[in-house]
N, CA, C and O atoms as a Maestro MAE file, in Angstrom:
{
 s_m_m2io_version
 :::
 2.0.0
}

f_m_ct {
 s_m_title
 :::
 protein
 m_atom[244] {
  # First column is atom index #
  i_m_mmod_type
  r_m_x_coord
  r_m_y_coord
  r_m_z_coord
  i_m_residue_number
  s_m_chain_name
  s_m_pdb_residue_name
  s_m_pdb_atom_name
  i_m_atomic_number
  :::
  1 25 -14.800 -5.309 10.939 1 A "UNK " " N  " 7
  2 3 -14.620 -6.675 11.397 1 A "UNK " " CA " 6
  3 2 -15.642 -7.562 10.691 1 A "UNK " " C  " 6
  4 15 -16.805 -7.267 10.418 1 A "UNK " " O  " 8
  5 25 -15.053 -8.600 10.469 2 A "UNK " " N  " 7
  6 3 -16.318 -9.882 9.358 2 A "UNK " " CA " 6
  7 2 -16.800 -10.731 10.487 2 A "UNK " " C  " 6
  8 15 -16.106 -11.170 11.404 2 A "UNK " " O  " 8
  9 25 -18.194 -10.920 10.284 3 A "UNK " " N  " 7
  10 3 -18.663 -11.991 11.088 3 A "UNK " " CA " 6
  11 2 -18.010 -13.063 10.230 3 A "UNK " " C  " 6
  12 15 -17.386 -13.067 9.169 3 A "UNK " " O  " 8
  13 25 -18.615 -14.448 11.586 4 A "UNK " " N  " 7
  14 3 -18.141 -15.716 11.019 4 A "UNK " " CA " 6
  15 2 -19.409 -16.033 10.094 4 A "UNK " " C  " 6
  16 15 -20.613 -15.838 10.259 4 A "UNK " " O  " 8
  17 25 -18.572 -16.665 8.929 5 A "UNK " " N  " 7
  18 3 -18.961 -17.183 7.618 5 A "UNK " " CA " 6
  19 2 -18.992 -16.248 6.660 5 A "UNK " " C  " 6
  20 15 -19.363 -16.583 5.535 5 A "UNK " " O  " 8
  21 25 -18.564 -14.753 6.958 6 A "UNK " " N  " 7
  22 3 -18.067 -13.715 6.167 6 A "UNK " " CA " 6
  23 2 -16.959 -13.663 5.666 6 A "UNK " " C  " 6
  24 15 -16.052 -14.132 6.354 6 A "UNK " " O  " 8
  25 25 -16.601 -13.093 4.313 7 A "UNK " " N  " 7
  26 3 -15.217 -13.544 3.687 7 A "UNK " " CA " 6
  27 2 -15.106 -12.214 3.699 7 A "UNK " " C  " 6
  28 15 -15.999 -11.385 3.522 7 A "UNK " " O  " 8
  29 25 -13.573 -11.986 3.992 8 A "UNK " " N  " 7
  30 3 -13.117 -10.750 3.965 8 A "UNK " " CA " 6
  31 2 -12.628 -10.296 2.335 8 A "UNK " " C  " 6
  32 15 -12.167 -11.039 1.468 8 A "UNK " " O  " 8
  33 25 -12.871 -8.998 2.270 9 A "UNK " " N  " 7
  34 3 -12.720 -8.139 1.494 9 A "UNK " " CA " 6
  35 2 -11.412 -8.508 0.573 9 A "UNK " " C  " 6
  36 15 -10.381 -8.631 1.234 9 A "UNK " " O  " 8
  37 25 -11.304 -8.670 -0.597 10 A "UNK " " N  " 7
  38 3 -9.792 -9.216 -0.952 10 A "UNK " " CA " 6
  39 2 -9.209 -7.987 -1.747 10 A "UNK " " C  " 6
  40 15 -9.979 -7.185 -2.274 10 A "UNK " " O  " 8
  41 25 -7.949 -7.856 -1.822 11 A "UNK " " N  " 7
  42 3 -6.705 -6.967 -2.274 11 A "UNK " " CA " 6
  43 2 -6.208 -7.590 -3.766 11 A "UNK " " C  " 6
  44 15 -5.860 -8.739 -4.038 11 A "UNK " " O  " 8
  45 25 -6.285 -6.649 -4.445 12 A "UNK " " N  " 7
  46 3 -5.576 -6.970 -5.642 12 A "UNK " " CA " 6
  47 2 -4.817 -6.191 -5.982 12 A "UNK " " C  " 6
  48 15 -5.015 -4.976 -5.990 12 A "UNK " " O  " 8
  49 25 -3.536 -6.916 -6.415 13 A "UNK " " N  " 7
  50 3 -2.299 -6.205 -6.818 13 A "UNK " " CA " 6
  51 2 -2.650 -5.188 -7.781 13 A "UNK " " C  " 6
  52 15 -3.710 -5.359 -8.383 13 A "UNK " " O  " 8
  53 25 -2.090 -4.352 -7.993 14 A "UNK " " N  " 7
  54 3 -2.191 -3.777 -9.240 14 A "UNK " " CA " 6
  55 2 -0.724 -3.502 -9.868 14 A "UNK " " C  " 6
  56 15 -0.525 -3.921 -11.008 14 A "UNK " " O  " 8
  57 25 0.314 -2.820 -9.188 15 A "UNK " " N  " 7
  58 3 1.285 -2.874 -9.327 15 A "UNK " " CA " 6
  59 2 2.346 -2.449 -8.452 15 A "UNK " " C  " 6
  60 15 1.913 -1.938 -7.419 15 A "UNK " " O  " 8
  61 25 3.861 -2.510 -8.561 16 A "UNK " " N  " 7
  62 3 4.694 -2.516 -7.559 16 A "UNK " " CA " 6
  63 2 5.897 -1.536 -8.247 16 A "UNK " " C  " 6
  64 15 6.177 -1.204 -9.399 16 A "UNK " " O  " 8
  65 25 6.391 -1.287 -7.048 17 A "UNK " " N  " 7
  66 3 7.571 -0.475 -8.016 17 A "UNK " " CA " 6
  67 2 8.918 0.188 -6.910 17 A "UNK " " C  " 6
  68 15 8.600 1.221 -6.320 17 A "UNK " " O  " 8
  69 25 10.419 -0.385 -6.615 18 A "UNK " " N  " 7
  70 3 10.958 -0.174 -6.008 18 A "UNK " " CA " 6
  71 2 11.351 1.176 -6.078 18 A "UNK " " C  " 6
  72 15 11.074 2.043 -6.907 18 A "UNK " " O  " 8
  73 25 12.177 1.207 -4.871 19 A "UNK " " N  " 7
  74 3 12.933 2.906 -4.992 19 A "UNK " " CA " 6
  75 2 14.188 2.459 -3.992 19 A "UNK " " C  " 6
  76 15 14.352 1.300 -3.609 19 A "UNK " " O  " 8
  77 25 14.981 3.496 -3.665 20 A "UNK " " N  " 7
  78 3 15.860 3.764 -3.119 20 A "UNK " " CA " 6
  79 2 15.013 4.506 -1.380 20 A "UNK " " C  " 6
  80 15 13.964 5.059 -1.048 20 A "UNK " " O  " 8
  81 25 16.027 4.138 -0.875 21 A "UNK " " N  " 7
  82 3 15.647 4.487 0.900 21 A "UNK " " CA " 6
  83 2 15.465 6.133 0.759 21 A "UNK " " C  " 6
  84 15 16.322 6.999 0.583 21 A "UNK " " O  " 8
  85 25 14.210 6.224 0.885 22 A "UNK " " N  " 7
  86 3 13.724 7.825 1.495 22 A "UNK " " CA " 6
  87 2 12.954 7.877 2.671 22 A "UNK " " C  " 6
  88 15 12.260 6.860 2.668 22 A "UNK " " O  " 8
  89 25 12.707 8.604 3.756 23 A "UNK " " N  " 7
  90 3 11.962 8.746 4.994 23 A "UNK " " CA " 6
  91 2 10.468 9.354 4.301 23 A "UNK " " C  " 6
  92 15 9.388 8.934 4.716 23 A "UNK " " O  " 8
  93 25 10.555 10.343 3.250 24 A "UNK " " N  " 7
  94 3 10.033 10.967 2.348 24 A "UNK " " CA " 6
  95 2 8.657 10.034 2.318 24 A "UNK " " C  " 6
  96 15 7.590 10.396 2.815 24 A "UNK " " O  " 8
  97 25 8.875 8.784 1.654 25 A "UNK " " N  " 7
  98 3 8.075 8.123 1.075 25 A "UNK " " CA " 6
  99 2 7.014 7.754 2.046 25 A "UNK " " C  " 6
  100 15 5.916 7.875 1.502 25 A "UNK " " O  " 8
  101 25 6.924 7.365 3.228 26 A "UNK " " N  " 7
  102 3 5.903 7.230 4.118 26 A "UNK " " CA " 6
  103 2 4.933 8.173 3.946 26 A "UNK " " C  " 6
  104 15 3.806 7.752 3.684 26 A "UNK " " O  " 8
  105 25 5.143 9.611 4.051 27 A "UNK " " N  " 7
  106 3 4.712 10.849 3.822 27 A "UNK " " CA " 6
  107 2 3.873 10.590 2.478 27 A "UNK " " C  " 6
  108 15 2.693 10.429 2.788 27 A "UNK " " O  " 8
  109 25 4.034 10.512 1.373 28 A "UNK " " N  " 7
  110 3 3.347 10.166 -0.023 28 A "UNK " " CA " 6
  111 2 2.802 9.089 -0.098 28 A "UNK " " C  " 6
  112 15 1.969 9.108 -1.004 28 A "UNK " " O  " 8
  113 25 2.862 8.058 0.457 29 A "UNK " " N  " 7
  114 3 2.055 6.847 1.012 29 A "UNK " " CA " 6
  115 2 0.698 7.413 1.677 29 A "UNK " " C  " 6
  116 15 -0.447 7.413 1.226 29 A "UNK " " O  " 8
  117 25 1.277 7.959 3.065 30 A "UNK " " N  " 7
  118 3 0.173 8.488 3.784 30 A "UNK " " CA " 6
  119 2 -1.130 9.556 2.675 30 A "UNK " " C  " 6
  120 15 -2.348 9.722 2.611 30 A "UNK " " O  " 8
  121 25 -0.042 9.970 2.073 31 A "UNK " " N  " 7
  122 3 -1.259 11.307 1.072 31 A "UNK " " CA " 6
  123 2 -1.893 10.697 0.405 31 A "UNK " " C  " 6
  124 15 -3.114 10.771 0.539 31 A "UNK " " O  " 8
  125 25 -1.316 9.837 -0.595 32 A "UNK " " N  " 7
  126 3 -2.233 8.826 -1.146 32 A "UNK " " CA " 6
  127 2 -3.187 8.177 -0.909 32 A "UNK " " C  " 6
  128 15 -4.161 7.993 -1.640 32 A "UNK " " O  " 8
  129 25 -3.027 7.846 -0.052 33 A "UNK " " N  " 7
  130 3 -4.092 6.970 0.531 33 A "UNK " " CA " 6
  131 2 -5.395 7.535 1.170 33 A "UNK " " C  " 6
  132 15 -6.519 7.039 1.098 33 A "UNK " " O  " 8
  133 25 -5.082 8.469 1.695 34 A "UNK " " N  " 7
  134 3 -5.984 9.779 2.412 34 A "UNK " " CA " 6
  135 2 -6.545 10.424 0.834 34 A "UNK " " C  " 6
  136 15 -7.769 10.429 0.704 34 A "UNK " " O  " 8
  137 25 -6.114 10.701 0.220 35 A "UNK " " N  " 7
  138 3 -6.528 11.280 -1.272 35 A "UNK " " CA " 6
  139 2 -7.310 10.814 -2.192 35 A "UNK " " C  " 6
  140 15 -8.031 11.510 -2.907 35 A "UNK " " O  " 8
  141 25 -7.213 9.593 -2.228 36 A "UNK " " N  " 7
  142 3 -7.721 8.445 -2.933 36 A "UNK " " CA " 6
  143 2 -8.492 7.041 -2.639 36 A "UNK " " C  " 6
  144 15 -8.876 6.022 -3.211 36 A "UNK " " O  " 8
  145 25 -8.452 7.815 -1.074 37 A "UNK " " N  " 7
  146 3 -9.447 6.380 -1.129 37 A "UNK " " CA " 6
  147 2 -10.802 6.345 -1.947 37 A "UNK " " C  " 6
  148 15 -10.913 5.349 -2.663 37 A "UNK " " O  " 8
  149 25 -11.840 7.234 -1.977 38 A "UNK " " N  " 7
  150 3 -13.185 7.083 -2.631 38 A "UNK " " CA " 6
  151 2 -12.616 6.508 -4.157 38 A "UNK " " C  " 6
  152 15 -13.581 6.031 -4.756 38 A "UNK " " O  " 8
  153 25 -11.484 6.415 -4.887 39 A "UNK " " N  " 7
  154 3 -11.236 5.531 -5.905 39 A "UNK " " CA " 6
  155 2 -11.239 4.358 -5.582 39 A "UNK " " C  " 6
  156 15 -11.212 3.627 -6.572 39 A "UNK " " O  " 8
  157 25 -11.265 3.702 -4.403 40 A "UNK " " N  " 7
  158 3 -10.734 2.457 -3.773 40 A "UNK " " CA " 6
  159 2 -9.661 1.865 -4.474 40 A "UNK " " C  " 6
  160 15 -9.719 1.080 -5.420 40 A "UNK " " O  " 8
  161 25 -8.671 2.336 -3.897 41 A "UNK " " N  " 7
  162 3 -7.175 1.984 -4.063 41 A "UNK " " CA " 6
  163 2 -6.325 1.955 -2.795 41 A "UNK " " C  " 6
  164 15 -6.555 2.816 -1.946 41 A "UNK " " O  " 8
  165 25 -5.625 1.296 -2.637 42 A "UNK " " N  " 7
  166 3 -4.599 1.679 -1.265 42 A "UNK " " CA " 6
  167 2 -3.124 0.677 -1.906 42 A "UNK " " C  " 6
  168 15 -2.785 -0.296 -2.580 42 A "UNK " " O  " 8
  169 25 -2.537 2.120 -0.854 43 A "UNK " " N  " 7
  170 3 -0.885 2.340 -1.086 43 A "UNK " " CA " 6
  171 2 -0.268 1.499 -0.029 43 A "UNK " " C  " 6
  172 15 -0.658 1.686 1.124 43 A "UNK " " O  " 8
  173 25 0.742 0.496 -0.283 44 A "UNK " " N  " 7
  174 3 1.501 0.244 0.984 44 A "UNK " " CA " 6
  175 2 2.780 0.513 0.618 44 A "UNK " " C  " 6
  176 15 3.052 1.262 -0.320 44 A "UNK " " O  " 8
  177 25 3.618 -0.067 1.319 45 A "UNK " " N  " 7
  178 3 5.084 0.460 1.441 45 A "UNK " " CA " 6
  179 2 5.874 -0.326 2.243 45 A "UNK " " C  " 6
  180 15 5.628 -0.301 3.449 45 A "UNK " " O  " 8
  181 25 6.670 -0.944 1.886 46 A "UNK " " N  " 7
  182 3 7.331 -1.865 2.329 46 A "UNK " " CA " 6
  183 2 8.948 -1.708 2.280 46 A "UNK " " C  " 6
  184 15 9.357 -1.372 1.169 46 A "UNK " " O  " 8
  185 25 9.844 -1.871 3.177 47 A "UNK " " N  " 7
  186 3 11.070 -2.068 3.180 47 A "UNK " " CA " 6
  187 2 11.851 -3.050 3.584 47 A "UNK " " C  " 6
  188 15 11.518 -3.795 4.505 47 A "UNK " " O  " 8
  189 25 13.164 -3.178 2.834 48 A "UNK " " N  " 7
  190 3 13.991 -4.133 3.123 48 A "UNK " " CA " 6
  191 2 14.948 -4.174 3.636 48 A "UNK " " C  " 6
  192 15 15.849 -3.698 2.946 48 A "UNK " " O  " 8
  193 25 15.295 -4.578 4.709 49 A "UNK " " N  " 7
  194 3 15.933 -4.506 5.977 49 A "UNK " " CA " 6
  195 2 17.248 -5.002 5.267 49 A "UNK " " C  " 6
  196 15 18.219 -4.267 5.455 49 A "UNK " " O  " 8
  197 25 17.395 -5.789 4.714 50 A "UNK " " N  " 7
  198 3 19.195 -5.586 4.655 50 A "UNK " " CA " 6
  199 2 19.742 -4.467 3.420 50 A "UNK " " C  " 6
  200 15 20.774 -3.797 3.399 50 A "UNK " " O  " 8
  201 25 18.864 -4.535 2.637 51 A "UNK " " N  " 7
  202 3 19.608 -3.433 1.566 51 A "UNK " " CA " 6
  203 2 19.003 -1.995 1.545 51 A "UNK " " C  " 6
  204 15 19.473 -1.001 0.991 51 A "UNK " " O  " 8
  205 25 17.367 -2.155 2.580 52 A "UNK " " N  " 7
  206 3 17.169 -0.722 2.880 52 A "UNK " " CA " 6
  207 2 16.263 -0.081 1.369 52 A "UNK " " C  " 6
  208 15 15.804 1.054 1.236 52 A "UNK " " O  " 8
  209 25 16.218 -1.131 0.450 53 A "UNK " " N  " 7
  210 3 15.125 -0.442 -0.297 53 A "UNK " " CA " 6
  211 2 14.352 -0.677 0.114 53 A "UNK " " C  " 6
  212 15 14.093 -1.355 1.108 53 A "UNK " " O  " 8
  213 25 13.367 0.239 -1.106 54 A "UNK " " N  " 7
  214 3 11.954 0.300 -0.031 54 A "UNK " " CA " 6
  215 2 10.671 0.249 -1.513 54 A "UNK " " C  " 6
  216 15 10.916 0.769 -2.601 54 A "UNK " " O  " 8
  217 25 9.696 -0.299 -1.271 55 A "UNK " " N  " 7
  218 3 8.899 -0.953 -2.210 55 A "UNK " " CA " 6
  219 2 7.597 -0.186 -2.154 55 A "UNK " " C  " 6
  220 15 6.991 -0.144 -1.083 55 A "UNK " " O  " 8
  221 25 7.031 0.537 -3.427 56 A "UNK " " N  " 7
  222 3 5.771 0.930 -2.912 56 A "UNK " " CA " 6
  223 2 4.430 -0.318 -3.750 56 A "UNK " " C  " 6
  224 15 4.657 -0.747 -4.882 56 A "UNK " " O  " 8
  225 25 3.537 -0.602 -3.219 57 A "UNK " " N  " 7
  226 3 2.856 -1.389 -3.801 57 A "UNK " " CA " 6
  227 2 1.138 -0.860 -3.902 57 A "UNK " " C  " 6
  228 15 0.548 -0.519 -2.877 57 A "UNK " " O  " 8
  229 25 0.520 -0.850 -5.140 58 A "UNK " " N  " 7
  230 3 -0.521 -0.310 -5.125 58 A "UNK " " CA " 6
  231 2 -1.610 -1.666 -5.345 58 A "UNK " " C  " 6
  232 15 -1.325 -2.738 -5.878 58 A "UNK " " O  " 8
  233 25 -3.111 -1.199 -4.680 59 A "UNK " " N  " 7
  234 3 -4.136 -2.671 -4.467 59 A "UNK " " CA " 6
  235 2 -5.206 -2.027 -4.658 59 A "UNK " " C  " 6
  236 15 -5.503 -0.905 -4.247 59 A "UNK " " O  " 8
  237 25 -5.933 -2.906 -5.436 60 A "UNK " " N  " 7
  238 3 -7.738 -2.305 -5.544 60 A "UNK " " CA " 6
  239 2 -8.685 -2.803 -4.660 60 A "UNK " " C  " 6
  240 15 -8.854 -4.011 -4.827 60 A "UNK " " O  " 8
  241 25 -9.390 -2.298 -3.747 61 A "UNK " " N  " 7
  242 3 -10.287 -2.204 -2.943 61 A "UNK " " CA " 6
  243 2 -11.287 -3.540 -3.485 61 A "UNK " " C  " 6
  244 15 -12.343 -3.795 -2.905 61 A "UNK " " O  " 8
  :::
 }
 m_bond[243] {
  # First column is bond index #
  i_m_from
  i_m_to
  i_m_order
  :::
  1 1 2 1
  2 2 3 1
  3 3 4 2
  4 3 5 1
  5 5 6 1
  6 6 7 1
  7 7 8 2
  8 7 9 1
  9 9 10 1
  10 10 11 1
  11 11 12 2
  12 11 13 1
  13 13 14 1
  14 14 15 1
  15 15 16 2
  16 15 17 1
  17 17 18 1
  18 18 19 1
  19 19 20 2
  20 19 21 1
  21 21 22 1
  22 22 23 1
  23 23 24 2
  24 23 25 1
  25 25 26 1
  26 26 27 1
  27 27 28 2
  28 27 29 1
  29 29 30 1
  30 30 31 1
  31 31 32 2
  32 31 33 1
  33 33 34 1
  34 34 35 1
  35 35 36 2
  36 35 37 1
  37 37 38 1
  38 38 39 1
  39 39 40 2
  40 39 41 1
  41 41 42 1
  42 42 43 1
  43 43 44 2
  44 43 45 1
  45 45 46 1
  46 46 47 1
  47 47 48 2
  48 47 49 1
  49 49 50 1
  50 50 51 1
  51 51 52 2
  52 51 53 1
  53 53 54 1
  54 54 55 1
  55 55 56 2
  56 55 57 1
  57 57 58 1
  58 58 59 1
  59 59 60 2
  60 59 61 1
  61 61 62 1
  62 62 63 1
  63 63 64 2
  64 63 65 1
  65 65 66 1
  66 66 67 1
  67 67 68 2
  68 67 69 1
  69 69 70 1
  70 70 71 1
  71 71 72 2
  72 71 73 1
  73 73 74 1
  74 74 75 1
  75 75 76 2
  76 75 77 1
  77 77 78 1
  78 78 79 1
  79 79 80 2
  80 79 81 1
  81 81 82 1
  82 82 83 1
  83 83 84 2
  84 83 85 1
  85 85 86 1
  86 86 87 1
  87 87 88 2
  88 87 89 1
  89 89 90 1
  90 90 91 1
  91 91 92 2
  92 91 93 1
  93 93 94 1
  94 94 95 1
  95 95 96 2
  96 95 97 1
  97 97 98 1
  98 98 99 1
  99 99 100 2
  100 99 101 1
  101 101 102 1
  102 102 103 1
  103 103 104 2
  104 103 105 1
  105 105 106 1
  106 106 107 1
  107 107 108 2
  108 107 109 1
  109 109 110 1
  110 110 111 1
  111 111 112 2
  112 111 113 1
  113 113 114 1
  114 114 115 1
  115 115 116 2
  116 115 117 1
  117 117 118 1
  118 118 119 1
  119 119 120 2
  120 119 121 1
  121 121 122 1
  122 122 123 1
  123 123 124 2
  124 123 125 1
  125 125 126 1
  126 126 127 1
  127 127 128 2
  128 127 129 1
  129 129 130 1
  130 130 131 1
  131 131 132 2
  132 131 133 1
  133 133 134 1
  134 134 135 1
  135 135 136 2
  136 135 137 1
  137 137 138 1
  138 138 139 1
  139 139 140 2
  140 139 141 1
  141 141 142 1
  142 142 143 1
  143 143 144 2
  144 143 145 1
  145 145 146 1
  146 146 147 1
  147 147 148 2
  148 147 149 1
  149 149 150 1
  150 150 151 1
  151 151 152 2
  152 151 153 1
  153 153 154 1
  154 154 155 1
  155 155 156 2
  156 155 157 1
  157 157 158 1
  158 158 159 1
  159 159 160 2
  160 159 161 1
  161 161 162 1
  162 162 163 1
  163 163 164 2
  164 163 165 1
  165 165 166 1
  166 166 167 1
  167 167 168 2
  168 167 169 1
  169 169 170 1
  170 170 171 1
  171 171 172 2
  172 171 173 1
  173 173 174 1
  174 174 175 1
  175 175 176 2
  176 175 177 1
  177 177 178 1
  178 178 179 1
  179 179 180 2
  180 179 181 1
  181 181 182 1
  182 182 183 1
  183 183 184 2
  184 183 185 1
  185 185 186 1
  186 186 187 1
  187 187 188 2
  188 187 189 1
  189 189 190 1
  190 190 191 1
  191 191 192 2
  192 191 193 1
  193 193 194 1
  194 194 195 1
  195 195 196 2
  196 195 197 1
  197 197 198 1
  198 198 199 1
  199 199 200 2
  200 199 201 1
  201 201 202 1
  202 202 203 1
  203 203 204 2
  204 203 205 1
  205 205 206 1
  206 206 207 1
  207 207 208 2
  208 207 209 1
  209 209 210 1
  210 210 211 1
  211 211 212 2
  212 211 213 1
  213 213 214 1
  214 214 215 1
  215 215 216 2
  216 215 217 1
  217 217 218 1
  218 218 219 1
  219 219 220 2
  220 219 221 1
  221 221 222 1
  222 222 223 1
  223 223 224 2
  224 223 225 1
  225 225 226 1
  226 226 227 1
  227 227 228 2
  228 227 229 1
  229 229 230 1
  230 230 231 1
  231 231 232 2
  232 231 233 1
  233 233 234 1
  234 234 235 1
  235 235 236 2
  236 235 237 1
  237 237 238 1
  238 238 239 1
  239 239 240 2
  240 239 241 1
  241 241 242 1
  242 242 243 1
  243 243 244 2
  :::
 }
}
């Protein structure tokens, strides 16, 4: 948590990259991220509700 007049920590893209709907992918999200954090990197994962793809997006610490 940031005190006040503390700026929070910022995210930078690094890159993005769609896929097709897998349940799978949460799972490799989760590893990633658990795997790699001391690189400071983090994985998100995002999906799209009407067509059901699903987006993984990588950010530098």
């Amino acid at each position: 948590m940031t005190k006040p007049g503390e700026q929070k920590p910022q995210l930078k893209l690094i890159a993005t990259r769609s896929f097709g709907e897998s349940d799978e992918l949460y799972r490799v999200v989760d590893f990633l991220n658990k795997t790699l954090k001391h690189k400071k990197v983090l994985f998100g994962l995002t999906k799209d509700g009407k067509t059901g793809e699903m987006m993984i997006s990588i950010y530098e610490t």
